[in-house]
């Protein structure tokens, strides 16, 4: 592996969470996200080998991922997805705007782990079904004999409570420091 | 709940219509909206990551422990890419020998699957049959119209899948295994070797077996055989002359018509869907699969559980916990005796299909810093591993002896495609990349043929051993059997 590629791969892997959060948020399927992530790496390493100058590998990779996500959506004609390139471009922009806050988000991610531990069992069950098992809200609602709307609201409440916990944890850490 | 959050949740449910898409885009035109979206995506990925991590969430009541920071969300979502970090250590692998756990126990065999509706007749009595019930010589095993059962012989040479409404007696096991099929259908896997010799007798026929895979069905009127691998000899009852039946052929024997031979249906067009079925609902994340000749094993890589599924309809026949196989295990094959699992930490385990016990642990020969590992596959007595030093042009395949853990062959390729998910079947590599499957010459890396389309899904591929590929994917939580357009026998 040449030096440039080795350096690049280190950078690329350091940004893994950010990039996969972008991909996974769009495709919501761990396997597909996995494949797209691979494709991005191949294209990036290929570009480097061809001598392409890449100023910001994360931004470049996100652009490639965006195109691959759109391609994936086009291929999934049977699934209900919105293959709207304008919408994806807005998501990409949202990520770009946070590129300067990477350390903040990394701290938040760690705090989130602690906060998840503190969640009541039922809240955790909701999250688990939604984000681990990737069940549709309608299925969760059926399993819990609730309406779709009430599950959506419950998810929103749990997410908000997690967000508040993250802020509180970070504040406590700052004060402790 | 804010309107934007509602729209985001709706979007991810797949229910965003054109009007609400425009509304979402309008909300994201503002920086605050985009910040909220980022936070939403970030939290979704982080929560998913935490749950997908085996060391993720501990129960509130459990003693607090410091959670290991996530290596990366990609650990779950980007397993193979992260496996790219796995690197080859040196030309030689190491085998860590752990105590072998054979199929020890009383009797000549054992039933190992869903046993509801299965009865064992022993010395004139009906013995209740449960998982792990031992089978003795002279036992007759009977399935009901709705039950199926897997039976393993203790010596490890033969496995039999009794389909619905089947009755078979273990008539003798002294010099060879003698079975008497009274009615019904058996799928049979017999390893090569003298010690594995078996005969199956029915009302209409005798079948002599050494090393093969086939299906036999006995009805009132006839007994028929479908040969998938190897060969058997058959004769009608009372006859003294044997007829050899090879893979790809069929034989039917009856009192009225005697013996008639034919052929199995020809291969379909490459890429044609043979069948599909759903994964068990309880699986967290259906991952890779391995077909052992009788059943399809699918690994739930989040819970370290192997599911044993009937390959005809996906019915769950049993499951095995493999808690000691480390993080994010993937099934990489079946060697005729054991299942093989590879985990995130570049460890390969030989797993007993009967108990889930680890028979051996093998560390891949990896050279840190130089080689990225793309995929692995076990077939027969070999483990094949493919990696690349540069992620792109050069790729290398190591063939490692499962017996010794040593590299016995290496090949370098320069051709595309990249061999991410592959299986080895009949001296060819079958590689899935995106929604295309490539048949590749393992000697040269040359693509021999390719096919694809919407039927091919993201996920692992594994051979069924007789001309089709299993493609199990978490995307749709289904297993797809795709015809390669070829058969291991001459058509």
XYZ file of C-alpha atoms in Angstrom:
668
model
C 0.000 0.000 0.000
C 1.615 3.307 -0.973
C 2.086 6.017 1.618
C -0.553 8.332 0.265
C -3.131 5.609 0.219
C -2.139 4.484 3.696
C -2.588 8.002 5.046
C -5.859 8.329 3.254
C -7.170 5.043 4.558
C -6.392 6.162 8.102
C -8.324 9.371 7.534
C -11.139 7.513 5.892
C -11.504 5.061 8.732
C -11.372 7.849 11.294
C -14.449 9.304 9.616
C -16.244 6.024 9.431
C -19.014 6.872 11.841
C -19.785 10.154 10.166
C -19.936 8.588 6.734
C -21.923 5.576 7.774
C -24.360 7.754 9.730
C -24.977 9.561 6.446
C -25.421 6.361 4.451
C -27.396 4.452 7.054
C -29.649 7.418 7.725
C -30.592 7.412 4.067
C -30.917 3.704 3.340
C -31.874 2.416 6.826
C -30.532 -1.011 6.070
C -27.310 -2.202 7.646
C -26.424 -4.578 4.816
C -26.953 -2.042 2.092
C -25.048 0.566 4.075
C -22.222 -1.903 4.419
C -22.006 -2.444 0.681
C -22.186 1.232 -0.126
C -19.443 1.977 2.365
C -17.255 -0.582 0.629
C -17.971 0.902 -2.765
C -17.028 4.336 -1.536
C -13.695 3.071 -0.285
C -12.917 1.391 -3.585
C -13.728 4.492 -5.559
C -11.688 6.637 -3.226
C -8.628 4.401 -3.368
C -8.956 4.132 -7.125
C -9.093 7.898 -7.475
C -5.995 8.296 -5.338
C -4.145 5.747 -7.379
C -5.061 7.583 -10.555
C -3.537 10.685 -9.062
C -6.746 12.584 -8.370
C -6.157 15.330 -5.840
C -8.708 15.038 -3.061
C -8.677 17.926 -0.671
C -11.300 16.678 1.739
C -11.699 12.882 1.661
C -14.806 12.946 3.848
C -16.616 15.403 1.631
C -15.489 13.548 -1.464
C -16.644 10.227 -0.016
C -19.981 11.640 0.968
C -20.510 12.821 -2.585
C -19.788 9.337 -3.889
C -22.034 7.812 -1.227
C -24.838 10.169 -2.249
C -24.683 8.927 -5.824
C -24.555 5.317 -4.722
C -27.567 5.812 -2.458
C -29.509 7.334 -5.326
C -28.503 4.459 -7.556
C -29.572 2.003 -4.889
C -32.954 3.667 -4.589
C -33.451 3.590 -8.319
C -32.684 -0.144 -8.283
C -35.209 -0.729 -5.510
C -38.227 -0.033 -7.601
C -40.451 -2.263 -5.552
C -39.743 -0.439 -2.313
C -41.407 2.733 -1.159
C -38.528 5.159 -1.221
C -38.138 8.719 -2.259
C -35.335 8.881 -4.805
C -35.156 12.634 -4.690
C -31.685 13.902 -5.485
C -32.525 17.374 -4.200
C -33.494 15.959 -0.824
C -30.297 13.922 -0.621
C -28.266 16.982 -1.543
C -29.866 18.791 1.415
C -28.915 15.936 3.717
C -25.386 16.104 2.363
C -25.295 19.804 3.064
C -26.533 19.227 6.606
C -23.595 16.893 7.190
C -21.134 19.274 5.572
C -22.233 22.027 7.908
C -21.354 19.892 10.902
C -17.906 18.871 9.663
C -16.281 21.463 11.893
C -17.916 20.002 15.008
C -16.588 16.470 14.742
C -15.135 16.378 18.239
C -18.371 17.615 19.743
C -20.335 14.885 18.038
C -17.837 12.237 19.053
C -18.296 13.304 22.684
C -22.036 13.204 22.211
C -21.825 9.718 20.812
C -19.979 8.472 23.864
C -22.400 10.210 26.187
C -25.276 8.658 24.325
C -23.994 5.211 25.203
C -24.199 6.028 28.880
C -27.635 7.572 28.482
C -28.971 4.492 26.730
C -28.104 2.471 29.810
C -30.260 4.724 31.923
C -33.367 4.408 29.801
C -36.333 2.551 31.270
C -36.816 -0.938 29.853
C -39.881 -0.102 27.761
C -38.222 2.891 26.139
C -35.240 0.760 25.325
C -37.525 -1.885 23.865
C -39.031 0.697 21.517
C -35.613 1.811 20.386
C -34.380 -1.726 20.026
C -37.283 -2.736 17.816
C -36.966 0.355 15.690
C -33.201 0.677 15.334
C -31.832 -2.763 15.927
C -34.507 -4.904 14.366
C -35.454 -2.161 11.934
C -39.156 -2.885 12.356
C -41.616 -0.454 10.769
C -43.522 1.680 13.249
C -46.741 -0.005 12.155
C -45.430 -3.392 13.249
C -44.234 -2.089 16.584
C -47.634 -0.481 17.106
C -49.363 -3.761 16.353
C -47.080 -5.727 18.696
C -47.739 -3.284 21.515
C -51.438 -2.884 20.679
C -50.963 0.819 20.127
C -51.664 3.185 17.288
C -48.949 4.139 14.824
C -49.271 7.719 15.911
C -48.724 6.899 19.566
C -45.608 4.843 18.749
C -44.233 7.715 16.665
C -44.816 10.040 19.598
C -43.271 7.585 22.034
C -40.182 7.278 19.839
C -39.955 11.017 19.634
C -40.198 11.306 23.429
C -37.488 8.710 23.971
C -35.196 10.402 21.464
C -35.798 13.767 23.079
C -35.103 12.358 26.508
C -31.890 10.801 25.192
C -30.871 14.131 23.694
C -31.474 15.890 27.011
C -29.498 13.239 28.855
C -26.597 13.659 26.423
C -26.526 17.415 27.010
C -26.720 16.929 30.767
C -23.915 14.350 30.732
C -21.658 16.607 28.691
C -22.377 19.581 30.949
C -21.584 17.488 34.007
C -18.339 16.350 32.411
C -17.370 19.949 31.615
C -18.129 21.086 35.138
C -16.237 18.130 36.560
C -13.271 18.987 34.417
C -42.843 16.268 18.246
C -41.746 18.949 15.831
C -43.161 18.933 12.341
C -39.694 18.328 10.936
C -39.159 15.330 13.174
C -42.531 13.976 12.122
C -41.519 14.351 8.484
C -38.187 12.651 9.081
C -39.810 9.721 10.852
C -42.377 9.456 8.084
C -39.665 9.573 5.449
C -37.841 6.715 7.058
C -41.020 4.700 7.263
C -41.188 5.012 3.484
C -44.450 6.909 3.648
C -43.407 10.316 2.416
C -45.637 11.410 -0.443
C -44.762 14.107 -2.964
C -46.428 16.862 -0.982
C -44.611 16.069 2.238
C -41.344 15.609 0.335
C -41.644 19.200 -0.782
C -42.485 20.247 2.778
C -39.400 18.448 4.068
C -37.198 20.073 1.455
C -38.589 23.459 2.411
C -37.757 22.789 6.061
C -34.242 21.728 5.131
C -33.684 24.895 3.158
C -33.021 26.524 6.547
C -29.831 25.905 8.423
C -31.760 25.110 11.640
C -33.696 22.456 9.800
C -30.519 20.880 8.497
C -28.997 20.918 11.971
C -32.040 19.091 13.273
C -31.748 16.571 10.470
C -28.090 15.978 11.262
C -28.923 15.384 14.898
C -31.675 12.996 13.867
C -29.351 11.004 11.591
C -26.588 11.061 14.155
C -28.803 9.740 16.932
C -30.331 7.086 14.705
C -26.926 5.769 13.695
C -25.525 5.952 17.210
C -28.501 4.147 18.746
C -28.462 1.496 16.029
C -24.743 1.130 16.558
C -25.159 0.690 20.282
C -27.787 -1.990 19.886
C -25.816 -3.757 17.222
C -22.772 -3.849 19.371
C -22.679 -6.935 21.515
C -21.163 -4.933 24.287
C -23.691 -2.219 23.813
C -26.483 -1.800 26.272
C -26.438 -3.311 29.699
C -29.625 -3.612 31.682
C -30.316 -0.846 34.115
C -30.352 -3.258 37.027
C -27.044 -4.790 36.053
C -23.888 -3.538 37.708
C -22.577 -0.534 35.870
C -19.554 -1.101 33.801
C -17.679 1.113 31.489
C -18.869 0.476 28.029
C -16.255 0.010 25.421
C -16.462 2.977 23.105
C -17.776 1.892 19.797
C -15.027 1.042 17.427
C -17.287 2.540 14.892
C -20.818 2.342 13.806
C -19.399 0.626 10.808
C -18.768 -2.373 12.958
C -22.355 -3.263 12.440
C -23.186 -1.549 9.243
C -19.896 -2.023 7.488
C -18.681 -5.367 8.554
C -16.857 -6.261 5.415
C -15.357 -2.840 5.005
C -14.126 -3.048 8.509
C -12.906 -6.504 7.814
C -10.787 -4.625 5.345
C -8.771 -3.644 8.351
C -8.023 -7.225 8.939
C -4.672 -7.875 7.553
C -2.607 -10.903 6.947
C 0.043 -11.588 9.473
C 2.460 -13.812 7.671
C 2.527 -16.689 5.298
C 1.529 -19.229 7.857
C -1.581 -19.496 9.943
C -1.881 -21.033 13.348
C -4.345 -23.564 14.568
C -5.372 -23.435 18.145
C -6.564 -26.866 18.981
C -9.476 -27.030 21.332
C -10.976 -30.230 22.673
C -12.929 -31.961 19.943
C -16.524 -32.594 20.835
C -17.768 -35.481 18.741
C -21.297 -36.695 18.642
C -20.781 -38.647 21.807
C -23.656 -40.377 23.503
C -25.538 -43.603 23.657
C -26.979 -45.342 20.632
C -25.978 -45.104 16.999
C -27.500 -41.771 16.230
C -29.360 -38.789 17.534
C -32.206 -36.576 16.359
C -31.287 -32.936 16.192
C -34.105 -30.698 15.094
C -37.703 -29.815 15.665
C -39.201 -33.119 16.769
C -42.857 -32.316 17.272
C -44.938 -35.106 15.819
C -42.028 -37.544 15.618
C -42.316 -40.986 17.184
C -39.664 -43.617 17.790
C -40.809 -47.222 17.840
C -38.543 -49.342 20.004
C -39.169 -52.948 20.991
C -42.876 -52.611 20.402
C -43.183 -49.391 22.352
C -43.542 -45.791 21.304
C -40.727 -43.729 22.776
C -41.287 -40.000 23.251
C -38.954 -38.149 20.939
C -37.340 -34.872 21.887
C -34.360 -32.904 20.696
C -31.208 -34.950 21.335
C -33.042 -38.239 21.731
C -30.696 -41.124 20.988
C -31.431 -43.584 18.243
C -30.584 -47.270 18.624
C -30.226 -50.138 16.231
C -33.662 -51.567 15.383
C -35.423 -48.282 16.131
C -38.057 -47.148 13.696
C -38.508 -43.409 13.373
C -41.772 -42.059 12.109
C -42.762 -38.536 11.172
C -46.351 -37.326 10.969
C -47.940 -35.584 8.009
C -46.740 -32.254 9.429
C -43.394 -33.133 10.972
C -39.824 -33.444 9.756
C -36.723 -34.453 11.608
C -32.973 -34.511 11.128
C -31.009 -37.518 12.267
C -27.236 -37.663 12.638
C -25.296 -40.872 12.985
C -22.924 -40.719 15.899
C -19.907 -41.675 13.799
C -20.336 -38.456 11.829
C -20.461 -40.164 8.436
C -24.124 -39.804 7.613
C -27.025 -37.463 8.117
C -30.594 -38.036 7.111
C -33.497 -35.659 6.833
C -36.819 -37.429 7.231
C -39.539 -35.509 5.466
C -43.247 -35.596 6.274
C -45.066 -38.897 6.709
C -41.948 -41.002 6.610
C -41.094 -44.203 8.399
C -37.573 -45.619 8.438
C -35.964 -48.365 10.491
C -32.303 -48.575 11.472
C -32.143 -52.250 10.637
C -28.454 -52.749 11.345
C -25.186 -50.940 11.876
C -22.636 -53.725 12.188
C -20.673 -53.680 8.934
C -22.596 -50.909 7.313
C -25.690 -48.921 8.029
C -28.763 -50.774 6.855
C -31.916 -48.741 6.671
C -35.369 -49.893 5.762
C -37.589 -47.220 4.297
C -41.192 -48.192 4.760
C -42.666 -45.034 3.299
C -41.964 -41.375 2.763
C -38.972 -39.339 1.715
C -35.414 -39.199 2.945
C -32.770 -36.672 1.975
C -29.445 -38.341 2.599
C -25.873 -37.089 2.981
C -23.208 -39.758 3.228
C -19.505 -38.973 3.376
C -17.118 -40.903 1.165
C -15.302 -43.824 2.741
C -15.753 -47.455 3.569
C -16.906 -46.689 7.084
C -19.796 -44.693 5.669
C -21.290 -47.474 3.599
C -25.036 -47.608 3.736
C -27.843 -49.556 2.172
C -31.435 -48.507 2.032
C -34.064 -51.095 1.304
C -37.662 -50.381 0.431
C -40.527 -52.502 -0.676
C -39.431 -52.135 -4.302
C -35.704 -51.609 -4.280
C -32.276 -51.847 -2.696
C -29.881 -48.929 -2.816
C -26.184 -49.221 -2.014
C -24.474 -45.989 -1.064
C -20.901 -44.825 -0.560
C -20.344 -41.126 -0.426
C -23.152 -39.177 -1.946
C -26.098 -36.846 -1.640
C -29.485 -37.919 -2.807
C -33.166 -38.087 -2.089
C -35.171 -41.273 -1.893
C -38.916 -41.539 -1.825
C -41.009 -44.645 -1.245
C -44.724 -44.788 -1.955
C -47.155 -47.666 -2.223
C -46.324 -48.140 -5.870
C -42.689 -47.282 -6.350
C -39.413 -46.157 -4.899
C -37.583 -43.338 -6.620
C -34.145 -41.821 -6.249
C -32.911 -38.371 -7.248
C -29.122 -38.158 -7.369
C -27.510 -34.821 -6.534
C -23.915 -35.803 -5.856
C -21.823 -38.932 -6.205
C -23.371 -42.213 -7.208
C -25.415 -45.076 -5.859
C -26.173 -48.550 -7.078
C -29.780 -49.616 -7.245
C -31.700 -52.769 -8.006
C -35.299 -53.793 -7.844
C -36.216 -56.067 -4.962
C -35.333 -59.657 -5.727
C -32.994 -58.732 -8.560
C -29.318 -59.706 -8.438
C -27.975 -57.147 -10.911
C -27.148 -53.617 -9.862
C -27.463 -50.452 -11.913
C -25.325 -47.439 -11.203
C -27.095 -44.090 -10.925
C -24.910 -40.989 -11.250
C -25.434 -37.395 -10.170
C -28.056 -35.633 -12.245
C -29.937 -38.860 -12.877
C -33.071 -40.355 -11.402
C -34.199 -43.915 -10.956
C -37.656 -45.312 -10.333
C -38.285 -48.869 -9.249
C -41.591 -50.675 -8.966
C -42.851 -54.239 -9.045
C -44.931 -53.502 -12.086
C -42.466 -51.535 -14.243
C -39.135 -52.679 -12.921
C -36.318 -50.134 -13.110
C -36.404 -46.974 -15.180
C -33.798 -44.234 -15.200
C -34.126 -40.596 -16.165
C -32.601 -37.182 -15.615
C -33.153 -34.371 -13.176
C -34.689 -31.221 -14.672
C -32.131 -29.118 -16.560
C -30.668 -25.955 -15.127
C -32.741 -22.832 -15.508
C -31.419 -19.604 -16.968
C -28.569 -18.119 -14.951
C -30.005 -15.713 -12.401
C -33.451 -17.292 -12.313
C -35.085 -17.449 -8.915
C -35.512 -21.037 -7.795
C -37.298 -20.143 -4.572
C -37.333 -17.716 -1.713
C -38.514 -17.685 1.866
C -38.579 -15.439 4.890
C -36.088 -15.558 7.702
C -37.460 -16.388 11.169
C -39.025 -13.279 12.674
C -36.957 -13.587 15.833
C -33.657 -13.149 14.001
C -32.047 -9.823 14.748
C -29.901 -9.557 11.660
C -29.878 -12.392 9.154
C -26.352 -12.607 7.884
C -24.422 -15.159 5.946
C -25.459 -18.728 5.275
C -24.001 -22.177 4.745
C -25.739 -25.100 3.141
C -24.673 -28.432 4.552
C -26.273 -30.512 1.845
C -29.476 -31.000 3.786
C -30.403 -27.775 5.499
C -29.611 -24.102 5.235
C -27.810 -22.588 8.215
C -28.152 -18.854 8.646
C -26.154 -16.848 11.122
C -27.720 -14.115 13.204
C -24.582 -12.120 13.659
C -25.980 -9.867 16.328
C -27.024 -12.621 18.692
C -24.413 -15.292 17.825
C -27.060 -17.847 16.964
C -27.117 -20.240 14.031
C -30.560 -21.022 12.657
C -31.183 -24.357 11.024
C -33.750 -23.952 8.251
C -35.439 -26.377 5.926
C -34.106 -25.340 2.556
C -37.406 -26.004 0.839
C -39.558 -23.535 2.733
C -37.479 -21.890 5.440
C -39.170 -23.733 8.283
C -37.028 -23.452 11.386
C -35.741 -26.860 12.406
C -33.650 -25.700 15.312
C -31.005 -23.267 16.381
C -27.615 -23.304 18.005
C -26.134 -20.686 20.246
C -22.485 -19.994 19.477
C -21.687 -17.448 22.185
C -17.963 -18.103 22.145
C -17.375 -17.221 18.532
C -16.646 -13.584 19.235
C -18.011 -10.455 17.705
C -20.188 -10.415 14.617
C -19.713 -13.942 13.412
C -20.317 -14.835 9.796
C -20.903 -18.317 8.498
C -18.341 -19.061 5.822
C -19.060 -22.649 4.961
C -19.448 -26.322 5.647
C -16.635 -28.820 5.233
C -18.675 -32.009 5.349
C -18.342 -32.351 9.103
C -18.462 -28.934 10.674
C -19.743 -25.435 10.147
C -17.146 -22.690 9.903
C -17.569 -19.227 11.295
C -15.374 -16.177 10.918
C -15.670 -13.234 13.240
C -14.706 -9.584 13.279
C -11.445 -10.304 15.039
C -10.117 -12.436 12.163
C -10.697 -15.644 14.050
C -12.134 -18.686 12.349
C -13.990 -21.314 14.333
C -14.948 -24.864 13.544
C -18.380 -25.381 15.054
C -20.162 -28.642 15.722
C -23.489 -28.663 13.868
C -24.877 -30.887 16.581
C -24.077 -28.917 19.694
C -22.695 -25.558 18.625
C -19.523 -26.424 20.502
C -16.298 -25.046 19.136
C -14.112 -27.797 17.846
C -11.151 -25.672 16.824
C -10.106 -22.100 16.529
C -7.937 -21.002 13.658
C -6.212 -17.673 13.303
C -5.967 -16.412 9.784
C -2.523 -15.780 8.389
C -2.602 -12.041 8.197
C 0.180 -9.580 7.726
C -0.724 -6.393 9.555
C -0.580 -3.252 7.526
C -0.399 -4.832 4.143
C -3.419 -6.884 3.305
C -7.041 -6.081 3.655
C -9.298 -9.057 3.930
C -12.354 -9.068 1.709
C -13.976 -12.405 2.248
C -13.585 -16.019 3.224
C -15.186 -19.277 2.226
C -14.859 -22.878 3.329
C -15.436 -25.740 0.971
C -14.286 -29.288 1.434
C -11.043 -29.296 3.382
C -9.965 -25.774 2.480
C -10.487 -22.263 3.665
C -10.112 -19.638 0.995
C -9.436 -16.063 1.914
C -9.296 -13.148 -0.480
C -7.660 -9.853 0.255
C -5.936 -6.964 -1.383
C -2.920 -4.855 -0.546
C -4.311 -1.790 -2.222
C -8.069 -2.065 -2.180
C -8.266 -2.115 -5.899
C -6.052 -3.642 -8.501
C -4.265 -6.548 -6.959
C -6.093 -9.260 -5.150
C -4.796 -12.417 -3.674
C -6.415 -15.660 -2.677
C -4.901 -17.819 0.013
C -5.949 -21.430 0.242
C -5.482 -22.710 3.751
C -5.678 -26.315 4.793
C -8.302 -26.747 7.469
C -6.400 -29.708 8.808
C -3.160 -27.859 9.473
C -4.050 -24.195 9.273
C -1.218 -23.679 6.809
C -1.329 -21.852 3.530
C -1.162 -24.440 0.763
C -1.666 -22.184 -2.224
C -1.741 -18.519 -3.156
C -2.962 -16.805 -6.305
C -2.792 -13.207 -7.317
C -5.337 -11.544 -9.537
C -5.400 -8.231 -11.224
C -8.825 -8.447 -12.769
C -12.060 -7.027 -11.512
C -14.502 -7.630 -9.897
C -13.498 -7.278 -6.282
C -14.190 -10.474 -4.512
C -16.144 -9.251 -1.520
C -18.694 -11.976 -1.013
C -17.825 -15.222 -2.601
C -18.219 -18.935 -2.390
C -16.247 -21.716 -3.981
C -18.112 -24.367 -5.896
C -16.830 -26.994 -8.263
C -13.510 -25.284 -8.857
C -14.956 -21.873 -9.532
C -15.401 -18.790 -7.438
C -18.873 -17.295 -7.379
C -18.664 -13.689 -6.373
C -21.429 -11.245 -5.607
C -20.725 -7.593 -6.144
C -23.646 -5.180 -5.877
C -26.456 -6.947 -7.721
C -24.287 -8.981 -10.059
C -22.910 -12.476 -9.574
C -19.676 -13.371 -11.326
C -18.272 -16.780 -11.998
C -14.522 -16.469 -11.772
C -11.710 -18.812 -12.692
C -9.764 -19.160 -9.434
C -6.552 -19.907 -11.310
C -6.456 -16.673 -13.251
C -9.149 -14.434 -11.824
C -10.803 -14.272 -15.226
C -14.541 -13.664 -15.201
C -16.121 -16.632 -16.932
C -19.672 -15.386 -16.844
C -21.892 -12.993 -15.003
C -25.550 -12.456 -14.332
C -27.616 -10.249 -12.118
C -30.569 -8.004 -11.736
C -33.178 -7.149 -9.145
C -33.270 -10.696 -7.819
C -29.730 -10.461 -6.514
C -29.570 -8.749 -3.151
C -26.912 -7.286 -0.963
C -25.753 -10.071 1.285
C -23.626 -13.157 1.331
C -23.693 -15.911 -1.250
C -23.300 -19.584 -0.607
C -23.620 -22.595 -2.819
C -26.321 -25.207 -2.402
C -23.823 -27.669 -3.871
C -25.968 -28.605 -6.838
C -25.955 -25.607 -9.105
C -27.646 -22.770 -7.281
C -26.552 -20.039 -4.923
C -28.145 -18.946 -1.683
C -28.300 -15.211 -1.260
C -29.422 -14.333 2.265
C -29.970 -10.684 2.978
C -31.031 -8.562 5.875
C -32.457 -6.027 3.417
C -35.571 -8.047 2.835
C -34.994 -10.629 5.592
C -35.241 -13.353 2.995
C -33.222 -16.175 1.540
C -33.160 -16.391 -2.236
C -31.997 -19.420 -4.156
C -30.631 -18.311 -7.506
C -29.896 -20.686 -10.343
C -26.384 -20.420 -11.792
C -27.545 -21.975 -15.044
C -25.115 -24.820 -14.449
C -25.129 -28.174 -12.776
C -22.205 -30.107 -11.325
C -23.051 -32.951 -13.660
C -23.053 -33.123 -17.431
C -26.519 -32.306 -18.725
